[in-house]
PDB file of C-alpha atoms and ligand atoms in Angstrom:
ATOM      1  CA  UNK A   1     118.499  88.883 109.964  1.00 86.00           C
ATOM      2  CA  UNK A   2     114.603  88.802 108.603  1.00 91.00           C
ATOM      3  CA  UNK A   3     111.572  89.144 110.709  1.00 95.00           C
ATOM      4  CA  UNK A   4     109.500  87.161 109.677  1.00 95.00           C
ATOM      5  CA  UNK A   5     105.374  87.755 110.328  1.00 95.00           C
ATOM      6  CA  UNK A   6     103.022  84.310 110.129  1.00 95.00           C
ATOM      7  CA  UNK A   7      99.696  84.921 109.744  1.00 95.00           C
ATOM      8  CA  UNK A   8      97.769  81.705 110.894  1.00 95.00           C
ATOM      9  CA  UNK A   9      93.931  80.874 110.336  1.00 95.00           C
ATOM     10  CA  UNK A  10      92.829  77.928 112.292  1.00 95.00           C
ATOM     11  CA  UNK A  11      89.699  75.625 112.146  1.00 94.00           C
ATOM     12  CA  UNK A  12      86.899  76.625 115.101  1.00 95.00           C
ATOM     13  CA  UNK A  13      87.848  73.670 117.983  1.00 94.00           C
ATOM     14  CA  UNK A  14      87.930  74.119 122.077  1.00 95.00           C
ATOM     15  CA  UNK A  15      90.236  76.216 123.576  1.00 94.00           C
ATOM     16  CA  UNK A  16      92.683  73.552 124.170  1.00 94.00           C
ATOM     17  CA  UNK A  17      93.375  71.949 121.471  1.00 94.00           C
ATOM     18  CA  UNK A  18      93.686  75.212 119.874  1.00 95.00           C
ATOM     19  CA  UNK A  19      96.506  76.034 122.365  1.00 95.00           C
ATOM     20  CA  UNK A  20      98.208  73.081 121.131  1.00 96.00           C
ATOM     21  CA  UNK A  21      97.670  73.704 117.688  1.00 95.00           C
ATOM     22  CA  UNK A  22      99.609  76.711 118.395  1.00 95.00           C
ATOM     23  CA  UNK A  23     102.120  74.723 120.400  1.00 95.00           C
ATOM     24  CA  UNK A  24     102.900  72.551 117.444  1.00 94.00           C
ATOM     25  CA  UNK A  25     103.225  75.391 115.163  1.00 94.00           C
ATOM     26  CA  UNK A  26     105.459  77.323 117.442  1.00 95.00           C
ATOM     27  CA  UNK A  27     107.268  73.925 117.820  1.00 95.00           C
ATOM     28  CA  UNK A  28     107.884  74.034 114.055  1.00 94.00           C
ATOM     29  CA  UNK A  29     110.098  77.274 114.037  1.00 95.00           C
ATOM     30  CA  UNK A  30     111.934  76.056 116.977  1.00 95.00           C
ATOM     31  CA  UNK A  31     112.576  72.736 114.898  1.00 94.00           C
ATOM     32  CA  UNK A  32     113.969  75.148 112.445  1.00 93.00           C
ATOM     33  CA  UNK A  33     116.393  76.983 114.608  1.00 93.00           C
ATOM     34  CA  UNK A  34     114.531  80.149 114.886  1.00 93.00           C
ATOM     35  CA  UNK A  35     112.671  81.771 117.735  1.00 95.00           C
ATOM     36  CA  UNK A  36     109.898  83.396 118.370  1.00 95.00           C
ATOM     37  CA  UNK A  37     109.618  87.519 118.952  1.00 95.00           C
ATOM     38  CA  UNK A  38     106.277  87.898 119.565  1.00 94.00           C
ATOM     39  CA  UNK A  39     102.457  85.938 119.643  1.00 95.00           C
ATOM     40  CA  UNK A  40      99.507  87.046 119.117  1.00 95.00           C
ATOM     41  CA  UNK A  41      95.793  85.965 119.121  1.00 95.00           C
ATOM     42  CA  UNK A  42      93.698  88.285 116.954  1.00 94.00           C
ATOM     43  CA  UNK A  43      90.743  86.462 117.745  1.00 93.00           C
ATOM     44  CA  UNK A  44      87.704  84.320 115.818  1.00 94.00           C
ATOM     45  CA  UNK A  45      85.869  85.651 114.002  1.00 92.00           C
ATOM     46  CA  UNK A  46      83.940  85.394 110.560  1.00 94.00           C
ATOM     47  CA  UNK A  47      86.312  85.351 107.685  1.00 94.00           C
ATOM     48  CA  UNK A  48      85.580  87.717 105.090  1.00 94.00           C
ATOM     49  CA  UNK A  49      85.852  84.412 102.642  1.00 94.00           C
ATOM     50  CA  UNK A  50      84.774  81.620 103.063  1.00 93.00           C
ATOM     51  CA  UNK A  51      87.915  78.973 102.050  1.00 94.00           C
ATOM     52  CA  UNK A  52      87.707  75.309 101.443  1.00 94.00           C
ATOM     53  CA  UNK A  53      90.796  73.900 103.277  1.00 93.00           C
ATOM     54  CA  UNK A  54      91.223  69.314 103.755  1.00 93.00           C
ATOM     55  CA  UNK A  55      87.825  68.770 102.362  1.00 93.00           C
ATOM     56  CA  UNK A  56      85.997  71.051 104.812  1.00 92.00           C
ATOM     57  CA  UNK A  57      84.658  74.913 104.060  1.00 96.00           C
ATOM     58  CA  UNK A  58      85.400  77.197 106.715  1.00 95.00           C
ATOM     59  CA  UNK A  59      83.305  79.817 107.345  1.00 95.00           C
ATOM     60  CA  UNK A  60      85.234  81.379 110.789  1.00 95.00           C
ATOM     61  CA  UNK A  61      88.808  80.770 111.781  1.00 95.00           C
ATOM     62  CA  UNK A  62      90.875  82.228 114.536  1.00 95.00           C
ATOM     63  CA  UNK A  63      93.167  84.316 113.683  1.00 96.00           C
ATOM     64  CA  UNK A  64      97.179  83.824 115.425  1.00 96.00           C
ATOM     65  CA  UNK A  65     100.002  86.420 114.610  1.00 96.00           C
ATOM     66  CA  UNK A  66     103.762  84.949 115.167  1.00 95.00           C
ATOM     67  CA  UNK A  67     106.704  87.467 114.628  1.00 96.00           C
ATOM     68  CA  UNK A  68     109.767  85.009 114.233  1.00 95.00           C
ATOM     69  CA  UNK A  69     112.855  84.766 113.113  1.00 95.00           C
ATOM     70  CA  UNK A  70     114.131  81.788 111.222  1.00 95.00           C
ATOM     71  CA  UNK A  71     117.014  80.723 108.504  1.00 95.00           C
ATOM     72  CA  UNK A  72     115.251  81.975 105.195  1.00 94.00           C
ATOM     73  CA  UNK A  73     116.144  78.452 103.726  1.00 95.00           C
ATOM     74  CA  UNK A  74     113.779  77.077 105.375  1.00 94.00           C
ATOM     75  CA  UNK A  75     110.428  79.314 105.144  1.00 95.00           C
ATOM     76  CA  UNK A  76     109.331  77.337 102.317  1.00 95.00           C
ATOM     77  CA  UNK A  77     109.512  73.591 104.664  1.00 94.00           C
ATOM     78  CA  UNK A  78     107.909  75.719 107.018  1.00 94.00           C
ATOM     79  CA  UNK A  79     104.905  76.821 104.792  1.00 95.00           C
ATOM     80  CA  UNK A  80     104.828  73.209 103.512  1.00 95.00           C
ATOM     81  CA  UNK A  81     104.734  71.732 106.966  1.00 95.00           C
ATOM     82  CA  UNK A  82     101.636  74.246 107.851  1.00 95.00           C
ATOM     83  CA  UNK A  83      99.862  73.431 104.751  1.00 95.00           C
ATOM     84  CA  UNK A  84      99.967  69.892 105.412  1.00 94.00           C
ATOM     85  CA  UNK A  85      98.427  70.362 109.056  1.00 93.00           C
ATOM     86  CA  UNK A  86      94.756  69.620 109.148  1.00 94.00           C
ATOM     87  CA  UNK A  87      93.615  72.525 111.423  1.00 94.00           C
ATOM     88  CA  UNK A  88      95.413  75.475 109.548  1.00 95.00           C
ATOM     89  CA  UNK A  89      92.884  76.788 107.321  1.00 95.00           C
ATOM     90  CA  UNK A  90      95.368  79.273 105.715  1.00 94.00           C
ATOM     91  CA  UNK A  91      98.734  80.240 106.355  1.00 95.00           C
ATOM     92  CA  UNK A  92     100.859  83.622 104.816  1.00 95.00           C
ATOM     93  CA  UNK A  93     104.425  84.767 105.691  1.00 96.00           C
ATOM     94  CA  UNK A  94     105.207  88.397 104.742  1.00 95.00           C
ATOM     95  CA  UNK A  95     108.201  89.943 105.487  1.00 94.00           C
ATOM     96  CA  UNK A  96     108.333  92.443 108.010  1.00 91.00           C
ATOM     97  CA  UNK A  97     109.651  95.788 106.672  1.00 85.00           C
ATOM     98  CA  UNK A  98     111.178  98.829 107.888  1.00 84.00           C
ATOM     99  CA  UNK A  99     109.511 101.950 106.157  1.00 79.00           C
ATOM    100  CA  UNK A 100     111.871 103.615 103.778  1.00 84.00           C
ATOM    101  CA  UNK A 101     111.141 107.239 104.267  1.00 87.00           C
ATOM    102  CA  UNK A 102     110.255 108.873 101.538  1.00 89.00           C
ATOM    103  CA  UNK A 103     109.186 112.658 100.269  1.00 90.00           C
ATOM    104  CA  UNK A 104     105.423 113.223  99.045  1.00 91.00           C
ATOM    105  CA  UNK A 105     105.445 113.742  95.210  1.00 90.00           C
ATOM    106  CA  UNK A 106     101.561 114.918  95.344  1.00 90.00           C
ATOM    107  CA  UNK A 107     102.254 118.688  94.566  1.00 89.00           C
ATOM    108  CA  UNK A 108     104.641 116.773  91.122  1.00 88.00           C
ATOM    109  CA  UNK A 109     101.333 114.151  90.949  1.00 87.00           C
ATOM    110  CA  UNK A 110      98.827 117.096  89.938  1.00 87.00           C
ATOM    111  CA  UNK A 111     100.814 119.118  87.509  1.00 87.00           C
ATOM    112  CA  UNK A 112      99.192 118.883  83.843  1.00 88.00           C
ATOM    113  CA  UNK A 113     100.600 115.854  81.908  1.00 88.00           C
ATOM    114  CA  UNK A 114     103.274 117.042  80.236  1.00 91.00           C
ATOM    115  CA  UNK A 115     105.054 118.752  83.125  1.00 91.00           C
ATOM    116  CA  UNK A 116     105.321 115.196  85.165  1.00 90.00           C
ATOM    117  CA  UNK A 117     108.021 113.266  85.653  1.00 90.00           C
ATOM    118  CA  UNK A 118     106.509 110.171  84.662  1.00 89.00           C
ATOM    119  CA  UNK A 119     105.125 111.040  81.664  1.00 92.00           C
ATOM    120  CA  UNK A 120     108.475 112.585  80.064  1.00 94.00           C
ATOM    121  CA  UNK A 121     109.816 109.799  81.118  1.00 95.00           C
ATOM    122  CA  UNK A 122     107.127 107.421  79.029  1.00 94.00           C
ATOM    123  CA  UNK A 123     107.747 110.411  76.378  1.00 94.00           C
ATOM    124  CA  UNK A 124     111.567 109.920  76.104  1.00 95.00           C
ATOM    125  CA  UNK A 125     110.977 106.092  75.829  1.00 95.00           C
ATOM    126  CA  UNK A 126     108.891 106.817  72.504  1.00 94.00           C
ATOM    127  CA  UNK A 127     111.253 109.150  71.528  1.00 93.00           C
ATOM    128  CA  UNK A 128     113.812 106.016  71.540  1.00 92.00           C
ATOM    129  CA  UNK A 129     112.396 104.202  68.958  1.00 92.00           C
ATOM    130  CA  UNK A 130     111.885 106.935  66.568  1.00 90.00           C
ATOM    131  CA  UNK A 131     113.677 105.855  62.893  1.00 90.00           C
ATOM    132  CA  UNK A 132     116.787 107.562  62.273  1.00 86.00           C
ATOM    133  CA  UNK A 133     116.600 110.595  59.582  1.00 83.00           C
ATOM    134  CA  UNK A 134     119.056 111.424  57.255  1.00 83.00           C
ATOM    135  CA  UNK A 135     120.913 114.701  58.466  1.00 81.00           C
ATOM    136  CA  UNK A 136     121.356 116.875  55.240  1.00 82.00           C
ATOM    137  CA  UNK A 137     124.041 118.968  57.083  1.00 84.00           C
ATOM    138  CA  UNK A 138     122.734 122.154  55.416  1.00 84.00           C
ATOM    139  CA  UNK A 139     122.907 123.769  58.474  1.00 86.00           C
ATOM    140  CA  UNK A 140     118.811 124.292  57.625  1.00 86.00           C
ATOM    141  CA  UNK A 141     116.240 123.668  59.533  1.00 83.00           C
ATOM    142  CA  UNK A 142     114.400 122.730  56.507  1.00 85.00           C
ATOM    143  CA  UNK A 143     114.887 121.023  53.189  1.00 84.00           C
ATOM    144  CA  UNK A 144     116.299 123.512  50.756  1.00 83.00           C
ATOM    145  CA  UNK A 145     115.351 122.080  47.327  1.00 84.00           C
ATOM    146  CA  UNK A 146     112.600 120.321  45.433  1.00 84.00           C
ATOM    147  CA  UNK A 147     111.587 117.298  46.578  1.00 76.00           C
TER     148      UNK A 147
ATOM    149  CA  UNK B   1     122.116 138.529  49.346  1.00 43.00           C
ATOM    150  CA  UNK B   2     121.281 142.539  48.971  1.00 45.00           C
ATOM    151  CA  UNK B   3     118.652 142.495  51.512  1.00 47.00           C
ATOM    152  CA  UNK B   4     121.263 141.052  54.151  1.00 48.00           C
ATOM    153  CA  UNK B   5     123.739 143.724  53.834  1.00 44.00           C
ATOM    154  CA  UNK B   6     121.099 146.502  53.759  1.00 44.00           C
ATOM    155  CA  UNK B   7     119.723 145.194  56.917  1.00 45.00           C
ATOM    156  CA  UNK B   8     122.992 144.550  58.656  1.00 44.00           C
ATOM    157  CA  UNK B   9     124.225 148.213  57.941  1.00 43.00           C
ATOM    158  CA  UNK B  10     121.329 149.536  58.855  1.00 43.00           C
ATOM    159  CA  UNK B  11     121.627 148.031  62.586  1.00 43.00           C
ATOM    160  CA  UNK B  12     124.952 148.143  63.480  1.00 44.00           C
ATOM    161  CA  UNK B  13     125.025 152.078  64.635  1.00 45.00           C
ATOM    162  CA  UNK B  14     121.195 151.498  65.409  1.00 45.00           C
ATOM    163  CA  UNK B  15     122.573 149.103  68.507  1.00 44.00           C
ATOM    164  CA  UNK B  16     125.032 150.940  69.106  1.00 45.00           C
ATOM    165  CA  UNK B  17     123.207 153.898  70.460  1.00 44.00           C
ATOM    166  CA  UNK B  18     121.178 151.902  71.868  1.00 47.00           C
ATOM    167  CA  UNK B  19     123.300 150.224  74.201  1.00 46.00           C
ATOM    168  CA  UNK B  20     125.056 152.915  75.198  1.00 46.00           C
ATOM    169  CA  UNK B  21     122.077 154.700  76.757  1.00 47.00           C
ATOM    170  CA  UNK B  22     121.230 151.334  77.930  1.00 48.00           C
ATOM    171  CA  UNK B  23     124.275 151.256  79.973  1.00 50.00           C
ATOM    172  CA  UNK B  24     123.903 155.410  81.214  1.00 50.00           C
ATOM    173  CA  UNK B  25     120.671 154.443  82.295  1.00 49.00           C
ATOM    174  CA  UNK B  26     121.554 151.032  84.151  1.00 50.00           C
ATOM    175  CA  UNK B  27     124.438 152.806  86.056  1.00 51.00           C
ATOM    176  CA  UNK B  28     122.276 155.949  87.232  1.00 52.00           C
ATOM    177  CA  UNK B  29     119.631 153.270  88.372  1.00 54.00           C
ATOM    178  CA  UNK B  30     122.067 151.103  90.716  1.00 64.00           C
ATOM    179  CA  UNK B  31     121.954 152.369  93.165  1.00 80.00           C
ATOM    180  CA  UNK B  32     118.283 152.948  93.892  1.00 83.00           C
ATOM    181  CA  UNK B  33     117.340 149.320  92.638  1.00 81.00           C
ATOM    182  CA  UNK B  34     116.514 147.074  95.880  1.00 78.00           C
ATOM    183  CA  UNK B  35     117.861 144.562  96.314  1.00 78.00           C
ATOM    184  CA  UNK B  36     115.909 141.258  96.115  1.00 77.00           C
ATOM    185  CA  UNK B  37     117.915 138.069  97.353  1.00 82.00           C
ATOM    186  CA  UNK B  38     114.920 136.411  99.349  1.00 81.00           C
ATOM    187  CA  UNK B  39     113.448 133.806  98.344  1.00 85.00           C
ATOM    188  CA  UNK B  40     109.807 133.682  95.850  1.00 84.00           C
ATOM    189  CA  UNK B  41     107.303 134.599  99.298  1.00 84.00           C
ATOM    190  CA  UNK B  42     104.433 133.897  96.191  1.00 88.00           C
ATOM    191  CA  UNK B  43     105.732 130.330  95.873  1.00 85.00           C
ATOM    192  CA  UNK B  44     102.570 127.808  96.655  1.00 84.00           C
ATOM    193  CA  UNK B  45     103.243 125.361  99.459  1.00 85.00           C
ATOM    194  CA  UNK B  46     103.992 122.110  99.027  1.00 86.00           C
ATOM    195  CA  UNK B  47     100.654 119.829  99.191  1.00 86.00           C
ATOM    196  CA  UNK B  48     101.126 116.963 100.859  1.00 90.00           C
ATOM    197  CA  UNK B  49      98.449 113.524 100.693  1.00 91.00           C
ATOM    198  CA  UNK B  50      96.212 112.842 103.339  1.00 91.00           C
ATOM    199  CA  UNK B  51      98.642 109.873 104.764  1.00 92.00           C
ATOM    200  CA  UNK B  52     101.819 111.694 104.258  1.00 92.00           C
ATOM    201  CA  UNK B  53     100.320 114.590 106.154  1.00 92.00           C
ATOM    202  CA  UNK B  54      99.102 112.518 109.033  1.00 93.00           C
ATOM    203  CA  UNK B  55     102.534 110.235 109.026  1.00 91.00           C
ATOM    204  CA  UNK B  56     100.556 106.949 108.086  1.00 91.00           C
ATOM    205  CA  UNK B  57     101.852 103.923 106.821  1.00 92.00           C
ATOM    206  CA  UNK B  58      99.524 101.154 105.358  1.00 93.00           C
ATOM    207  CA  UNK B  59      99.584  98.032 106.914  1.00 94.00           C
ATOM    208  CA  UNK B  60      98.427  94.362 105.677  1.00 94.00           C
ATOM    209  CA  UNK B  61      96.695  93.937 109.395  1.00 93.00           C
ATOM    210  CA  UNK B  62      94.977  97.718 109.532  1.00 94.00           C
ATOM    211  CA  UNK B  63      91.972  95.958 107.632  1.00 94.00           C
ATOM    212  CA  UNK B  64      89.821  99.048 108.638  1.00 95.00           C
ATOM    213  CA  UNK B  65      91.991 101.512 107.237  1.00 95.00           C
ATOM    214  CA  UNK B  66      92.849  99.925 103.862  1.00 95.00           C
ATOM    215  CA  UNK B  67      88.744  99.388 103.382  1.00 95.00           C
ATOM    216  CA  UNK B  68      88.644 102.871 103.049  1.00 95.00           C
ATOM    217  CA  UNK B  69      90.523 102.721  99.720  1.00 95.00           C
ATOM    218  CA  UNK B  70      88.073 100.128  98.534  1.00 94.00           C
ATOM    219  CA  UNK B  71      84.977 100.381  96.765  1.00 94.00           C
ATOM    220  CA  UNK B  72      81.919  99.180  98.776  1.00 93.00           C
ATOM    221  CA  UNK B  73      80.328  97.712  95.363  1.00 94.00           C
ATOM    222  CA  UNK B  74      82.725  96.051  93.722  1.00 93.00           C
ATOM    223  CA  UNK B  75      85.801  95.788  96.025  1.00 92.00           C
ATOM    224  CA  UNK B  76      88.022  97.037  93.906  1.00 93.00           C
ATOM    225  CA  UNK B  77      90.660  99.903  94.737  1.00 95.00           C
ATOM    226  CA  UNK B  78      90.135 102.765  94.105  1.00 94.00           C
ATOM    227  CA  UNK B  79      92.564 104.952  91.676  1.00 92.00           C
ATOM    228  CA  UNK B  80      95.119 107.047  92.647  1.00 90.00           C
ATOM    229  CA  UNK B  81      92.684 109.970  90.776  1.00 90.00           C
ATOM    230  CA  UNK B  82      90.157 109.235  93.307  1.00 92.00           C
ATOM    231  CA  UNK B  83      91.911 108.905  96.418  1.00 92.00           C
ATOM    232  CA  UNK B  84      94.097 111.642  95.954  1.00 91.00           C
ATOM    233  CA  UNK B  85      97.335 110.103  97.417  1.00 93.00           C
ATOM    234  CA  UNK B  86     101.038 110.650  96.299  1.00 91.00           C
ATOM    235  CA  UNK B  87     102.538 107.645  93.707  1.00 91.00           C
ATOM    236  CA  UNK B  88     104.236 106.009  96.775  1.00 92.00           C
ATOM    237  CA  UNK B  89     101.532 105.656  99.090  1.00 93.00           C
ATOM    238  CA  UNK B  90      99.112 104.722  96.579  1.00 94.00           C
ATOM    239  CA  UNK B  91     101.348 101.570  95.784  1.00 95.00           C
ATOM    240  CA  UNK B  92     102.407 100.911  99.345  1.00 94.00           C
ATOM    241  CA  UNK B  93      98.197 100.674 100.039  1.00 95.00           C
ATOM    242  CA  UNK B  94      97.968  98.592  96.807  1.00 96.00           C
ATOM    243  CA  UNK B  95     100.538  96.398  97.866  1.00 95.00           C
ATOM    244  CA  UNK B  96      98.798  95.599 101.440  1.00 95.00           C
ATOM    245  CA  UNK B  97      95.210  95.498 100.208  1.00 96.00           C
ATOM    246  CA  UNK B  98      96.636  92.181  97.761  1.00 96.00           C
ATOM    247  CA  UNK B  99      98.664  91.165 101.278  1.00 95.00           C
ATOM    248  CA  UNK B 100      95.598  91.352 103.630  1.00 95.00           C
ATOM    249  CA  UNK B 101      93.493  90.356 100.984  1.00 95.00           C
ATOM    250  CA  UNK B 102      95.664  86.616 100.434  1.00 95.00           C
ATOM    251  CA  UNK B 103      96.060  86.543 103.512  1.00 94.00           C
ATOM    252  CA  UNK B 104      92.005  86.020 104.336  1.00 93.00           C
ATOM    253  CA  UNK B 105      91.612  89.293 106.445  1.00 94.00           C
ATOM    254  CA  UNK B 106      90.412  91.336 103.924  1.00 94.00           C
ATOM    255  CA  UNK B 107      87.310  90.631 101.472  1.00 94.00           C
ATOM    256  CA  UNK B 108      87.771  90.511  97.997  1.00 94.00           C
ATOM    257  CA  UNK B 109      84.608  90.941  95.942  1.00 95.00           C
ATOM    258  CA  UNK B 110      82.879  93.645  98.824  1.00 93.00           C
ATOM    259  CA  UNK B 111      83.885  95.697 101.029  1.00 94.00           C
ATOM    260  CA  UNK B 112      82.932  93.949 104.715  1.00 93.00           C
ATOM    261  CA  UNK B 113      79.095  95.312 105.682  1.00 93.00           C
ATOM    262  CA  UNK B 114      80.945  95.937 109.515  1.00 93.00           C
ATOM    263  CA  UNK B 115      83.300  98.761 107.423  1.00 94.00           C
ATOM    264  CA  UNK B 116      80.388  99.975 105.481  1.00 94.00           C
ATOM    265  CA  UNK B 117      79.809 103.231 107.832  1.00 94.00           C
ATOM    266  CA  UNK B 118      83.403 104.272 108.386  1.00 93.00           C
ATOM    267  CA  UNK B 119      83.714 108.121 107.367  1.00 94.00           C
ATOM    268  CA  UNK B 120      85.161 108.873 103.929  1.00 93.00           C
ATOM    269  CA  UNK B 121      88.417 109.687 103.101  1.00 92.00           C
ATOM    270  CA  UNK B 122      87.360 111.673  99.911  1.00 91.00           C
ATOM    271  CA  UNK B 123      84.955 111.597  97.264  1.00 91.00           C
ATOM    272  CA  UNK B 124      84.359 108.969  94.962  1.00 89.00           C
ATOM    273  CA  UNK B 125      81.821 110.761  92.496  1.00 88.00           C
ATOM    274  CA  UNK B 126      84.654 113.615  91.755  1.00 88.00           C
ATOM    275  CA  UNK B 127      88.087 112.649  91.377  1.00 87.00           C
ATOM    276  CA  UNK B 128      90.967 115.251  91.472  1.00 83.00           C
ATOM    277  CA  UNK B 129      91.706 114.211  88.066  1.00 79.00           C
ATOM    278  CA  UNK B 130      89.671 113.174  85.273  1.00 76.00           C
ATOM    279  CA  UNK B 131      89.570 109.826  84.511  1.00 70.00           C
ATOM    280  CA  UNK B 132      88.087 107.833  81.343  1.00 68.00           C
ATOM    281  CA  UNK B 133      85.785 106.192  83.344  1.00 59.00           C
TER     282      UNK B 133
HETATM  283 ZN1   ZN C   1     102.149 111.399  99.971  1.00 56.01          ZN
END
């Protein structure tokens, strides 16, 4: 099962019809079969952009988090049913990930170049498209005669 | 040809000797070697980047954080070079600067004047690596 984390931007309007902008929203996963795990109201404030969303530009937006989970069929209705709703200004859905753990490759990161992994890897992939040479099978590391 | 066999008769009882007081030498001295089984105690310790060290992990709605990794002029990220973090962590910010970013919490062109006198995670005027820019 995905988590799921909206992030919704909504147009500046009194307190109550905000509420049931969020309502209807909400309403929208439910519709879905999915349910909600946690809402949020990161509050209004300036946006750091200003967007042009149903012929209006936006300037500040309130900002809602929903954590939800919902069949992944139908994230894409979803996103099509918020960006057909007048008062969302912008809408994402991100995943929500566990953090793979992982080890910190800085001490590998600051060797010199040719002592990183990455770089004999990129090294190896040149060495792949090299042309084939004739071997001689003198058993020399050189050409023996007159060329 | 002649050269060869000159120089190959000329070593073999030269070796010879030789490895024989070799091995008088290498028995007599056995005993009295120590014995060194621990491990390198000159070995460097691992370094570890500043969000490894401190157990962070970048996230699209830490705005203030992932500012720190941008430039105030431009708004660009800066390099790995610059902000001295491991591969991983330098893609997992990347990755949630273009989240936040798309996602209209994070400016795009500017870093956001309220960010502007956060403390600096490391210096931009002299990266850890040089750089062509
Ligand atoms: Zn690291």
């Amino acid at each position: 099962m995905i988590t799921y984390e909206l992030l919704l931007l909504l147009r500046i309007m009194p307190k109550n019809e905000l509420a049931s902008v969020v309502k209807r929203s909400a309403n929208a996963i439910f519709d879905k079969g999915g349910f909600l795990r946690k809402l949020e109201n990161l509050g209004t404030r300036d946006m750091p952009y200003k967007t042009s969303a149903h012929g209006m530009v936006h300037r500040k937006a309130s900002y809602f988090l929903m954590e939800f989970n919902a069949p992944p069929v139908y994230i894409d209705q979803l996103l099509d049913e918020y960006s057909r709703d007048v008062d969302i200004v912008r809408r994402r859905i991100y995943k929500k990930k566990e953090a793979e753990a992982f080890e910190c490759t800085l001490h590998e990161d600051m060797l010199p170049p040719p002592y990183r992994k990455s770089v004999q890897k990129l090294i190896e992939e040149a060495r792949k498209s090299d042309k084939p040479r004739y071997n001689y099978n003198t058993g020399l590391d050189y050409y023996p005669f007159q060329k | 040809m002649f050269r060869q066999l000159l120089t190959a008769s000329a070593v073999i009882p030269r070796s010879f000797v030789r490895s024989s007081v070799i091995r008088q030498s290498s028995s007599a001295a056995a005993n009295d070697e120590p014995l060194f089984d621990m491990e390198n105690p000159f070995e460097k310790e691992k370094q570890q980047c500043l969000l490894c060290r401190l157990k962070i992990t970048p996230d699209y709605k830490n705005v203030k954080l992932l500012s720190q990794f941008q430039s105030p002029y431009t708004g660009r990220i800066y390099g790995k070079h610059i902000t001295g973090l491991c591969e991983t962590q330098q893609k997992l910010v990347e990755a949630e600067i273009m989240k936040a970013q798309a996602a209209g919490l994070m400016a795009t062109y500017l870093k956001e004047p309220c960010y502007l006198k956060d403390p600096k995670l490391f210096d931009t005027d002299n990266p850890i690596r040089p750089h062509r820019f």
